[in-house]
Amino acid sequence: MSLILRKEKEKKNDKDFVWKDYYMEKQTKKRINILLLGSGGREAAMAWKLSQSELLDKLFIAPGNGGTEYYGINLACPNLNDFEAVATLVTNNAIDLVVVGPEEPLVRGIVDYFAEHHPSVPVIGPAPQAAHLEGSKEYSKAFMQKYHIPTARYKAFSPEEEKEANQFLDTLEAPYVLKADGLAAGKGVIIAQTREEASEALQKLFDGATEEDKKHVVIEEFLSGIECSVFIATDGKSYVLLPTVKDYKRIGDGDTGDNTGGMGAVSPVLFADEAFMKKVTNQIILPTLEGLKKEGITYKGFLFFGLMKSKDNPYVIEYNCRLGDPETQALMPRIKSDFGKLLTAIAEEKLEQYSLAIDPRFVGTLVLASRGYPSSYIKGYEILLPHPPEGTTIFHAGTAIKDGKLVTNGGRVLALSSYGSTLQEAIQRSYAIAEQVLFDGKNYRHDIGKDLMV
């Protein structure tokens, strides 16, 4: 801080003014330029929140989408796994902090690359050894087993062990859970309802493994219950618990059809009450962080716990090494405190000094998808957007600007997030806006949050 002299008029006797000298404190802390990597709805929500930070000078999004330039400047970057290209963007735009949205650059080692080649520019996200918790389902299950973190019984099999895999399936009861090892963008899980379907799914997953990248398949016992998402931010020493979220993975109403990246989300999750979250903290979060330390891993960034609440007890379904999508679109509106300060606290390992303020209102998020998603779909349809009322935000995901028009450019096109004093009010507001959004092939679920309203 420094002192500056300012002359100011002081009112006297309602008519006369005299000049007086005042010494004022001047804030000399530098505002920062932030580069946010990603192009989906998650990154749009993060950009929206970062644009409100008092620390921000300029926000750049690479590559961004058709709506992220409302909050910053889009930068062309066809391949986020080309770390030299990302580093060029950092140099050319005087970037002070890099925030990684999607998982693949983290798993492939962008944090280690910058630590070696650009150590003065911190990257928010875990190093590849830590990101392996998401990068390999087999590794993450073994980690949970080693550190006594509650999860479903499992075994992992290579393509050469198809016979043994089928024998293990015979020890389980329907339905059967099969997961392809490695990254699958939230769509690598198959829940087979019959033994025959399980064998077919197993064959399909093994057939998808190439000679260059032979992937194991993890087979788990099925856990019945209700799911929720828990997120923490950690600097490797301390952590902050973020708002709870529940997302909806299946494409169809009533949780039917194929798994997707997520068709909607709500926050908070009322069944994740104080007693349940105490179990989550003591049985899952703390053992995970302690296990990482014992493995010699310093985890800096966001850590996602995909949980199943079964008979009032939490079980880990999966870890993710970043924020979720569309959970982030429901989570960010509930963070009242400065998100930019949260990121810098992670980078500077000062998270214990950060105070997280949460909006008590509900948020209901509805995803509008392209017809055919999560399978094949057509891009390039023009999108007509209404002006959303106060309390509703339209987060772009699979959108682009083409010939001056906003068009569809992905499977999940938009996420509509609304506040409400109740969950029903929040999600109904998002549904009201969904009817006003126009594009050919618009598709969405009609039951987001309904299972929590009974």
Short mmCIF file of C-alpha atoms in Angstrom, two decimals:
data_model
loop_
_atom_site.label_atom_id
_atom_site.label_comp_id
_atom_site.label_asym_id
_atom_site.label_seq_id
_atom_site.Cartn_x
_atom_site.Cartn_y
_atom_site.Cartn_z
CA MET A 1 0.00 0.00 0.00
CA SER A 2 1.13 3.58 -0.62
CA LEU A 3 -0.21 7.02 0.35
CA ILE A 4 -1.33 9.53 -2.28
CA LEU A 5 -2.36 13.15 -1.82
CA ARG A 6 -5.85 14.03 -3.02
CA LYS A 7 -7.47 17.48 -2.94
CA GLU A 8 -11.19 17.39 -2.35
CA LYS A 9 -13.92 19.97 -1.91
CA GLU A 10 -15.41 20.03 1.56
CA LYS A 11 -18.89 21.47 1.90
CA LYS A 12 -19.22 24.25 4.46
CA ASN A 13 -22.37 26.10 5.54
CA ASP A 14 -24.33 24.56 2.61
CA LYS A 15 -22.94 27.20 0.25
CA ASP A 16 -19.20 27.59 0.47
CA PHE A 17 -16.63 25.00 -0.51
CA VAL A 18 -13.02 24.89 0.59
CA TRP A 19 -10.20 22.70 -0.70
CA LYS A 20 -8.74 20.31 1.82
CA ASP A 21 -5.92 17.81 1.54
CA TYR A 22 -6.62 14.16 2.20
CA TYR A 23 -4.18 11.31 2.32
CA MET A 24 -5.70 8.22 0.79
CA GLU A 25 -4.43 4.68 0.66
CA LYS A 26 -3.80 3.43 -2.83
CA GLN A 27 -4.13 -0.24 -3.65
CA THR A 28 -0.94 -1.18 -5.44
CA LYS A 29 -1.52 -4.91 -5.79
CA LYS A 30 -1.33 -5.88 -9.44
CA ARG A 31 -4.42 -7.12 -11.17
CA ILE A 32 -3.82 -10.33 -13.05
CA ASN A 33 -4.42 -11.76 -16.49
CA ILE A 34 -6.00 -15.22 -16.39
CA LEU A 35 -6.08 -17.85 -19.13
CA LEU A 36 -8.94 -20.34 -18.81
CA LEU A 37 -8.58 -23.49 -20.91
CA GLY A 38 -11.70 -25.18 -22.26
CA SER A 39 -14.76 -24.68 -24.44
CA GLY A 40 -17.74 -26.18 -22.61
CA GLY A 41 -20.48 -25.12 -20.26
CA ARG A 42 -18.17 -25.67 -17.28
CA GLU A 43 -15.69 -23.14 -18.64
CA ALA A 44 -18.50 -20.69 -19.47
CA ALA A 45 -19.65 -20.81 -15.84
CA MET A 46 -16.09 -20.39 -14.57
CA ALA A 47 -15.54 -17.47 -16.96
CA TRP A 48 -18.80 -15.86 -15.80
CA LYS A 49 -17.67 -16.07 -12.19
CA LEU A 50 -14.08 -15.00 -12.88
CA SER A 51 -15.28 -11.94 -14.78
CA GLN A 52 -16.66 -10.67 -11.44
CA SER A 53 -13.33 -10.98 -9.60
CA GLU A 54 -11.75 -7.80 -8.27
CA LEU A 55 -8.33 -9.34 -8.96
CA LEU A 56 -8.98 -9.65 -12.68
CA ASP A 57 -7.38 -7.41 -15.30
CA LYS A 58 -8.06 -9.47 -18.43
CA LEU A 59 -9.66 -12.88 -18.89
CA PHE A 60 -8.76 -15.03 -21.87
CA ILE A 61 -10.54 -18.28 -22.77
CA ALA A 62 -8.94 -20.82 -25.10
CA PRO A 63 -10.64 -21.82 -27.27
CA GLY A 64 -13.91 -20.75 -25.64
CA ASN A 65 -17.28 -20.96 -27.36
CA GLY A 66 -19.96 -18.75 -28.86
CA GLY A 67 -20.86 -17.24 -25.49
CA THR A 68 -17.65 -16.97 -23.48
CA GLU A 69 -16.69 -13.65 -25.07
CA TYR A 70 -19.40 -12.09 -22.93
CA TYR A 71 -16.89 -12.53 -20.10
CA GLY A 72 -13.47 -12.31 -21.73
CA ILE A 73 -11.49 -12.75 -24.93
CA ASN A 74 -11.51 -16.02 -26.88
CA LEU A 75 -8.14 -17.25 -28.15
CA ALA A 76 -7.78 -19.81 -30.92
CA CYS A 77 -6.22 -23.03 -29.65
CA PRO A 78 -7.25 -26.11 -31.65
CA ASN A 79 -5.48 -28.56 -29.34
CA LEU A 80 -5.23 -27.96 -25.59
CA ASN A 81 -2.86 -30.93 -25.37
CA ASP A 82 -0.32 -28.98 -27.43
CA PHE A 83 1.37 -27.45 -24.41
CA GLU A 84 3.82 -25.41 -26.49
CA ALA A 85 0.88 -23.72 -28.21
CA VAL A 86 -0.71 -23.00 -24.83
CA ALA A 87 2.61 -21.60 -23.59
CA THR A 88 2.72 -19.28 -26.60
CA LEU A 89 -0.69 -17.92 -25.64
CA VAL A 90 0.60 -17.37 -22.11
CA THR A 91 3.65 -15.45 -23.34
CA ASN A 92 1.82 -13.38 -25.96
CA ASN A 93 -0.90 -12.27 -23.56
CA ALA A 94 1.17 -11.71 -20.39
CA ILE A 95 -0.77 -14.38 -18.52
CA ASP A 96 -0.26 -14.56 -14.76
CA LEU A 97 -2.40 -17.63 -13.99
CA VAL A 98 -3.61 -20.61 -16.04
CA VAL A 99 -6.82 -22.42 -15.09
CA VAL A 100 -7.46 -25.82 -16.66
CA GLY A 101 -11.10 -26.75 -17.17
CA PRO A 102 -11.10 -30.20 -18.84
CA GLU A 103 -9.37 -33.31 -17.59
CA GLU A 104 -7.29 -34.43 -20.56
CA PRO A 105 -4.57 -31.72 -20.43
CA LEU A 106 -4.18 -32.45 -16.71
CA VAL A 107 -3.82 -36.19 -17.21
CA ARG A 108 -1.37 -35.59 -20.06
CA GLY A 109 0.85 -33.40 -17.88
CA ILE A 110 0.27 -29.70 -18.52
CA VAL A 111 1.09 -28.87 -14.89
CA ASP A 112 4.50 -30.58 -15.09
CA TYR A 113 5.19 -28.94 -18.46
CA PHE A 114 4.67 -25.44 -17.06
CA ALA A 115 6.58 -26.26 -13.88
CA GLU A 116 9.58 -27.13 -16.05
CA HIS A 117 9.34 -24.58 -18.86
CA HIS A 118 7.40 -21.65 -17.32
CA PRO A 119 7.75 -21.98 -13.54
CA SER A 120 6.70 -18.38 -12.89
CA VAL A 121 3.18 -19.04 -14.23
CA PRO A 122 1.12 -21.22 -11.87
CA VAL A 123 -1.40 -23.67 -13.30
CA ILE A 124 -4.54 -24.50 -11.34
CA GLY A 125 -4.95 -28.25 -11.52
CA PRO A 126 -3.23 -31.39 -10.30
CA ALA A 127 -0.01 -32.80 -11.72
CA PRO A 128 -0.42 -35.96 -13.85
CA GLN A 129 0.40 -38.33 -11.01
CA ALA A 130 -2.49 -36.85 -9.02
CA ALA A 131 -4.76 -36.58 -12.07
CA HIS A 132 -4.27 -40.34 -12.48
CA LEU A 133 -7.11 -40.65 -9.97
CA GLU A 134 -9.35 -39.80 -12.91
CA GLY A 135 -7.09 -40.96 -15.71
CA SER A 136 -7.24 -44.60 -14.60
CA LYS A 137 -10.29 -46.14 -12.97
CA GLU A 138 -8.20 -49.19 -12.06
CA TYR A 139 -5.66 -46.98 -10.27
CA SER A 140 -8.35 -45.02 -8.44
CA LYS A 141 -10.10 -48.18 -7.23
CA ALA A 142 -6.80 -49.59 -5.99
CA PHE A 143 -6.10 -46.27 -4.24
CA MET A 144 -9.47 -46.40 -2.48
CA GLN A 145 -8.90 -49.99 -1.43
CA LYS A 146 -5.40 -49.21 -0.13
CA TYR A 147 -6.57 -46.32 2.03
CA HIS A 148 -9.82 -47.94 3.20
CA ILE A 149 -12.08 -45.48 1.39
CA PRO A 150 -15.56 -46.98 1.01
CA THR A 151 -16.33 -48.06 -2.55
CA ALA A 152 -17.97 -50.94 -4.40
CA ARG A 153 -16.26 -54.34 -4.62
CA TYR A 154 -14.40 -54.63 -7.93
CA LYS A 155 -11.81 -56.35 -10.10
CA ALA A 156 -9.94 -55.14 -13.19
CA PHE A 157 -9.22 -57.23 -16.28
CA SER A 158 -7.11 -56.87 -19.41
CA PRO A 159 -8.39 -57.79 -22.90
CA GLU A 160 -6.51 -61.09 -22.54
CA GLU A 161 -8.47 -61.93 -19.40
CA GLU A 162 -11.95 -62.02 -20.88
CA LYS A 163 -12.60 -65.52 -19.50
CA GLU A 164 -11.66 -64.46 -15.96
CA ALA A 165 -13.78 -61.33 -16.35
CA ASN A 166 -16.83 -63.40 -17.19
CA GLN A 167 -16.14 -65.66 -14.24
CA PHE A 168 -16.10 -62.62 -11.96
CA LEU A 169 -19.40 -61.45 -13.43
CA ASP A 170 -20.84 -64.82 -12.36
CA THR A 171 -20.07 -63.93 -8.73
CA LEU A 172 -22.15 -60.74 -8.91
CA GLU A 173 -25.86 -60.11 -9.03
CA ALA A 174 -27.62 -57.97 -11.63
CA PRO A 175 -27.36 -55.18 -12.52
CA TYR A 176 -23.67 -55.13 -13.47
CA VAL A 177 -21.36 -52.10 -13.64
CA LEU A 178 -18.58 -52.05 -16.25
CA LYS A 179 -16.13 -49.19 -16.73
CA ALA A 180 -13.52 -48.67 -19.40
CA ASP A 181 -10.21 -47.74 -17.82
CA GLY A 182 -8.99 -44.30 -18.82
CA LEU A 183 -10.74 -41.08 -19.78
CA ALA A 184 -14.22 -41.34 -21.26
CA ALA A 185 -15.68 -37.82 -20.90
CA GLY A 186 -18.26 -39.03 -18.40
CA LYS A 187 -19.63 -41.66 -20.78
CA GLY A 188 -17.41 -44.68 -20.08
CA VAL A 189 -19.78 -46.50 -17.70
CA ILE A 190 -22.16 -49.26 -18.76
CA ILE A 191 -24.83 -50.56 -16.40
CA ALA A 192 -26.03 -53.91 -17.74
CA GLN A 193 -29.38 -55.14 -16.48
CA THR A 194 -28.85 -58.82 -17.35
CA ARG A 195 -25.93 -61.25 -17.41
CA GLU A 196 -26.20 -61.47 -21.20
CA GLU A 197 -26.04 -57.70 -21.54
CA ALA A 198 -22.99 -57.68 -19.26
CA SER A 199 -21.12 -60.13 -21.51
CA GLU A 200 -21.98 -58.07 -24.56
CA ALA A 201 -20.83 -54.88 -22.84
CA LEU A 202 -17.59 -56.53 -21.77
CA GLN A 203 -16.88 -57.61 -25.34
CA LYS A 204 -17.69 -54.12 -26.62
CA LEU A 205 -15.29 -52.49 -24.16
CA PHE A 206 -12.48 -54.93 -24.92
CA ASP A 207 -13.00 -54.53 -28.68
CA GLY A 208 -12.56 -50.79 -28.23
CA ALA A 209 -9.03 -51.23 -26.86
CA THR A 210 -6.32 -50.76 -29.49
CA GLU A 211 -2.99 -52.57 -29.58
CA GLU A 212 -1.23 -49.29 -28.82
CA ASP A 213 -3.45 -48.50 -25.86
CA LYS A 214 -4.83 -51.68 -24.37
CA LYS A 215 -7.19 -50.66 -21.63
CA HIS A 216 -8.40 -52.70 -18.75
CA VAL A 217 -12.05 -52.96 -17.84
CA VAL A 218 -13.17 -52.46 -14.25
CA ILE A 219 -16.15 -54.56 -13.17
CA GLU A 220 -17.95 -53.49 -10.00
CA GLU A 221 -20.80 -54.66 -7.87
CA PHE A 222 -23.85 -52.44 -8.25
CA LEU A 223 -24.61 -50.08 -5.38
CA SER A 224 -28.22 -49.05 -4.93
CA GLY A 225 -28.97 -45.63 -3.55
CA ILE A 226 -28.92 -42.02 -4.66
CA GLU A 227 -25.96 -40.14 -6.12
CA CYS A 228 -24.49 -36.73 -5.42
CA SER A 229 -21.36 -34.79 -6.29
CA VAL A 230 -19.00 -33.35 -3.69
CA PHE A 231 -16.20 -30.96 -4.66
CA ILE A 232 -13.26 -29.56 -2.77
CA ALA A 233 -10.61 -27.00 -3.64
CA THR A 234 -7.21 -27.83 -2.18
CA ASP A 235 -3.74 -26.28 -2.21
CA GLY A 236 -2.07 -29.49 -1.03
CA LYS A 237 -2.15 -28.42 2.61
CA SER A 238 -5.72 -27.41 3.36
CA TYR A 239 -9.04 -27.59 1.56
CA VAL A 240 -12.36 -25.81 1.12
CA LEU A 241 -15.61 -27.72 0.71
CA LEU A 242 -17.70 -26.39 -2.18
CA PRO A 243 -21.52 -26.61 -2.48
CA THR A 244 -23.02 -30.06 -3.01
CA VAL A 245 -24.57 -30.85 -6.39
CA LYS A 246 -26.62 -33.63 -7.94
CA ASP A 247 -26.40 -34.18 -11.68
CA TYR A 248 -28.44 -36.29 -14.10
CA LYS A 249 -26.44 -38.45 -16.50
CA ARG A 250 -29.00 -40.37 -18.56
CA ILE A 251 -30.33 -38.86 -21.77
CA GLY A 252 -33.98 -39.71 -21.12
CA ASP A 253 -36.62 -38.90 -18.54
CA GLY A 254 -36.75 -41.27 -15.61
CA ASP A 255 -33.01 -41.95 -15.91
CA THR A 256 -33.45 -43.94 -19.12
CA GLY A 257 -31.30 -44.29 -22.21
CA ASP A 258 -27.58 -43.80 -22.71
CA ASN A 259 -25.19 -42.12 -20.31
CA THR A 260 -24.23 -38.58 -21.28
CA GLY A 261 -21.89 -35.94 -19.93
CA GLY A 262 -24.86 -34.68 -17.90
CA MET A 263 -28.32 -33.34 -18.74
CA GLY A 264 -28.93 -31.17 -15.69
CA ALA A 265 -27.94 -30.45 -12.11
CA VAL A 266 -29.29 -29.02 -8.87
CA SER A 267 -27.69 -27.50 -5.78
CA PRO A 268 -27.80 -27.82 -2.81
CA VAL A 269 -28.52 -31.51 -2.23
CA LEU A 270 -30.79 -31.70 0.78
CA PHE A 271 -30.27 -35.42 1.41
CA ALA A 272 -26.56 -34.66 1.86
CA ASP A 273 -27.32 -33.37 5.34
CA GLU A 274 -24.90 -32.55 8.16
CA ALA A 275 -24.71 -36.15 9.42
CA PHE A 276 -24.04 -37.52 5.93
CA MET A 277 -21.43 -34.87 5.12
CA LYS A 278 -19.64 -35.60 8.40
CA LYS A 279 -19.25 -39.20 7.19
CA VAL A 280 -18.08 -37.93 3.80
CA THR A 281 -15.45 -35.77 5.47
CA ASN A 282 -14.15 -38.40 7.89
CA GLN A 283 -14.44 -41.50 5.71
CA ILE A 284 -13.65 -40.08 2.25
CA ILE A 285 -12.23 -36.56 1.97
CA LEU A 286 -9.65 -36.71 4.76
CA PRO A 287 -8.48 -40.29 3.98
CA THR A 288 -8.12 -39.32 0.31
CA LEU A 289 -5.98 -36.28 1.09
CA GLU A 290 -3.94 -38.25 3.61
CA GLY A 291 -3.48 -41.06 1.10
CA LEU A 292 -2.21 -38.61 -1.51
CA LYS A 293 0.34 -37.26 0.98
CA LYS A 294 1.50 -40.81 1.80
CA GLU A 295 1.94 -41.41 -1.93
CA GLY A 296 4.13 -38.33 -2.10
CA ILE A 297 1.56 -36.47 -4.21
CA THR A 298 0.85 -32.77 -3.74
CA TYR A 299 -2.64 -32.18 -5.06
CA LYS A 300 -3.42 -28.56 -6.02
CA GLY A 301 -6.72 -27.80 -7.69
CA PHE A 302 -10.24 -29.18 -7.63
CA LEU A 303 -11.11 -32.72 -6.62
CA PHE A 304 -14.49 -34.26 -7.36
CA PHE A 305 -16.00 -37.13 -5.40
CA GLY A 306 -18.81 -38.90 -7.22
CA LEU A 307 -20.72 -40.45 -4.33
CA MET A 308 -23.51 -42.93 -3.77
CA LYS A 309 -25.59 -42.60 -0.62
CA SER A 310 -26.56 -46.18 0.23
CA LYS A 311 -28.31 -46.91 3.53
CA ASP A 312 -27.18 -43.50 4.84
CA ASN A 313 -23.52 -44.27 4.14
CA PRO A 314 -21.32 -42.70 1.43
CA TYR A 315 -19.43 -44.73 -1.18
CA VAL A 316 -17.08 -43.36 -3.82
CA ILE A 317 -18.14 -44.16 -7.37
CA GLU A 318 -15.33 -42.18 -8.97
CA TYR A 319 -12.84 -39.36 -8.61
CA ASN A 320 -12.50 -36.51 -11.10
CA CYS A 321 -9.50 -34.19 -11.10
CA ARG A 322 -11.48 -31.07 -12.03
CA LEU A 323 -14.88 -29.48 -11.69
CA GLY A 324 -17.80 -31.30 -13.27
CA ASP A 325 -20.04 -30.41 -16.19
CA PRO A 326 -22.92 -29.52 -15.76
CA GLU A 327 -22.37 -29.42 -11.98
CA THR A 328 -20.23 -26.29 -12.31
CA GLN A 329 -23.16 -24.44 -13.91
CA ALA A 330 -25.16 -25.07 -10.73
CA LEU A 331 -22.20 -24.62 -8.36
CA MET A 332 -20.74 -21.31 -9.55
CA PRO A 333 -23.94 -19.27 -9.02
CA ARG A 334 -23.94 -20.39 -5.38
CA ILE A 335 -20.41 -19.07 -4.68
CA LYS A 336 -20.78 -15.51 -3.39
CA SER A 337 -17.11 -14.91 -2.57
CA ASP A 338 -14.43 -13.96 -5.08
CA PHE A 339 -13.57 -16.97 -7.27
CA GLY A 340 -10.40 -15.34 -8.54
CA LYS A 341 -9.16 -15.06 -4.96
CA LEU A 342 -9.91 -18.74 -4.45
CA LEU A 343 -7.71 -19.63 -7.43
CA THR A 344 -4.83 -17.43 -6.31
CA ALA A 345 -5.10 -18.88 -2.80
CA ILE A 346 -4.65 -22.35 -4.33
CA ALA A 347 -1.66 -21.19 -6.38
CA GLU A 348 -0.01 -19.47 -3.41
CA GLU A 349 -0.87 -22.28 -0.95
CA LYS A 350 -2.81 -19.84 1.22
CA LEU A 351 -6.19 -21.52 1.06
CA GLU A 352 -6.55 -21.52 4.84
CA GLN A 353 -6.89 -17.71 4.57
CA TYR A 354 -9.76 -17.89 2.08
CA SER A 355 -13.31 -17.52 3.35
CA LEU A 356 -15.93 -19.17 1.17
CA ALA A 357 -19.35 -17.50 1.17
CA ILE A 358 -22.30 -19.51 -0.16
CA ASP A 359 -25.61 -18.24 -1.54
CA PRO A 360 -28.38 -20.04 0.39
CA ARG A 361 -30.73 -20.13 -2.60
CA PHE A 362 -31.33 -23.19 -4.75
CA VAL A 363 -29.99 -23.38 -8.29
CA GLY A 364 -31.58 -25.54 -10.96
CA THR A 365 -29.61 -26.19 -14.17
CA LEU A 366 -31.12 -27.61 -17.35
CA VAL A 367 -29.03 -28.72 -20.33
CA LEU A 368 -30.35 -28.23 -23.86
CA ALA A 369 -28.83 -30.79 -26.21
CA SER A 370 -28.76 -31.50 -29.93
CA ARG A 371 -31.06 -34.15 -31.34
CA GLY A 372 -29.15 -37.46 -31.44
CA TYR A 373 -26.78 -36.70 -28.57
CA PRO A 374 -24.91 -38.61 -27.09
CA SER A 375 -24.65 -40.45 -30.43
CA SER A 376 -24.39 -38.66 -33.79
CA TYR A 377 -25.91 -35.21 -34.22
CA ILE A 378 -25.85 -32.36 -36.73
CA LYS A 379 -24.09 -29.07 -36.05
CA GLY A 380 -24.70 -25.61 -37.46
CA TYR A 381 -28.33 -24.88 -36.60
CA GLU A 382 -29.01 -21.24 -35.78
CA ILE A 383 -29.85 -20.50 -32.14
CA LEU A 384 -32.28 -17.76 -31.10
CA LEU A 385 -31.93 -16.76 -27.47
CA PRO A 386 -34.38 -14.85 -25.28
CA HIS A 387 -33.23 -12.20 -22.86
CA PRO A 388 -33.19 -14.11 -19.57
CA PRO A 389 -34.87 -12.56 -16.52
CA GLU A 390 -32.87 -11.57 -13.46
CA GLY A 391 -31.76 -14.68 -11.60
CA THR A 392 -31.30 -16.83 -14.71
CA THR A 393 -28.03 -17.23 -16.62
CA ILE A 394 -27.59 -18.93 -19.99
CA PHE A 395 -24.22 -20.70 -20.09
CA HIS A 396 -23.03 -21.59 -23.57
CA ALA A 397 -21.46 -25.00 -24.21
CA GLY A 398 -21.64 -26.39 -27.76
CA THR A 399 -22.08 -23.06 -29.54
CA ALA A 400 -20.11 -21.06 -32.10
CA ILE A 401 -20.39 -17.86 -34.10
CA LYS A 402 -20.64 -18.53 -37.85
CA ASP A 403 -21.28 -15.80 -40.40
CA GLY A 404 -22.32 -13.53 -37.57
CA LYS A 405 -24.92 -15.96 -36.24
CA LEU A 406 -24.95 -18.08 -33.09
CA VAL A 407 -25.14 -21.76 -34.11
CA THR A 408 -25.03 -25.19 -32.49
CA ASN A 409 -21.54 -26.69 -32.35
CA GLY A 410 -21.79 -29.67 -29.99
CA GLY A 411 -23.95 -32.26 -28.32
CA ARG A 412 -24.71 -30.25 -25.21
CA VAL A 413 -25.52 -26.79 -26.52
CA LEU A 414 -26.61 -24.63 -23.56
CA ALA A 415 -27.08 -24.85 -19.81
CA LEU A 416 -29.80 -22.73 -18.21
CA SER A 417 -29.23 -21.98 -14.51
CA SER A 418 -31.77 -20.23 -12.28
CA TYR A 419 -32.03 -19.25 -8.64
CA GLY A 420 -35.06 -20.07 -6.52
CA SER A 421 -36.14 -20.00 -2.91
CA THR A 422 -37.09 -23.66 -3.40
CA LEU A 423 -35.74 -26.32 -5.73
CA GLN A 424 -39.05 -26.43 -7.56
CA GLU A 425 -39.00 -22.68 -8.17
CA ALA A 426 -35.38 -22.75 -9.40
CA ILE A 427 -35.83 -25.55 -11.91
CA GLN A 428 -39.21 -24.24 -13.12
CA ARG A 429 -37.57 -20.93 -14.00
CA SER A 430 -34.99 -22.77 -16.11
CA TYR A 431 -37.73 -24.77 -17.85
CA ALA A 432 -39.59 -21.54 -18.64
CA ILE A 433 -36.52 -20.17 -20.43
CA ALA A 434 -35.95 -23.50 -22.21
CA GLU A 435 -39.27 -23.09 -24.00
CA GLN A 436 -38.12 -19.71 -25.34
CA VAL A 437 -34.75 -20.92 -26.68
CA LEU A 438 -35.11 -21.87 -30.34
CA PHE A 439 -32.91 -24.14 -32.45
CA ASP A 440 -33.66 -27.11 -34.66
CA GLY A 441 -33.36 -30.41 -32.80
CA LYS A 442 -33.55 -28.93 -29.31
CA ASN A 443 -33.79 -31.75 -26.79
CA TYR A 444 -33.86 -31.83 -23.01
CA ARG A 445 -35.07 -33.85 -20.05
CA HIS A 446 -38.32 -32.87 -18.40
CA ASP A 447 -37.69 -34.30 -14.92
CA ILE A 448 -34.54 -32.64 -13.59
CA GLY A 449 -34.82 -32.39 -9.81
CA LYS A 450 -38.21 -34.12 -9.62
CA ASP A 451 -36.80 -37.08 -7.70
CA LEU A 452 -35.79 -34.67 -4.92
CA MET A 453 -39.18 -32.96 -4.69
CA VAL A 454 -41.15 -35.99 -3.45
#
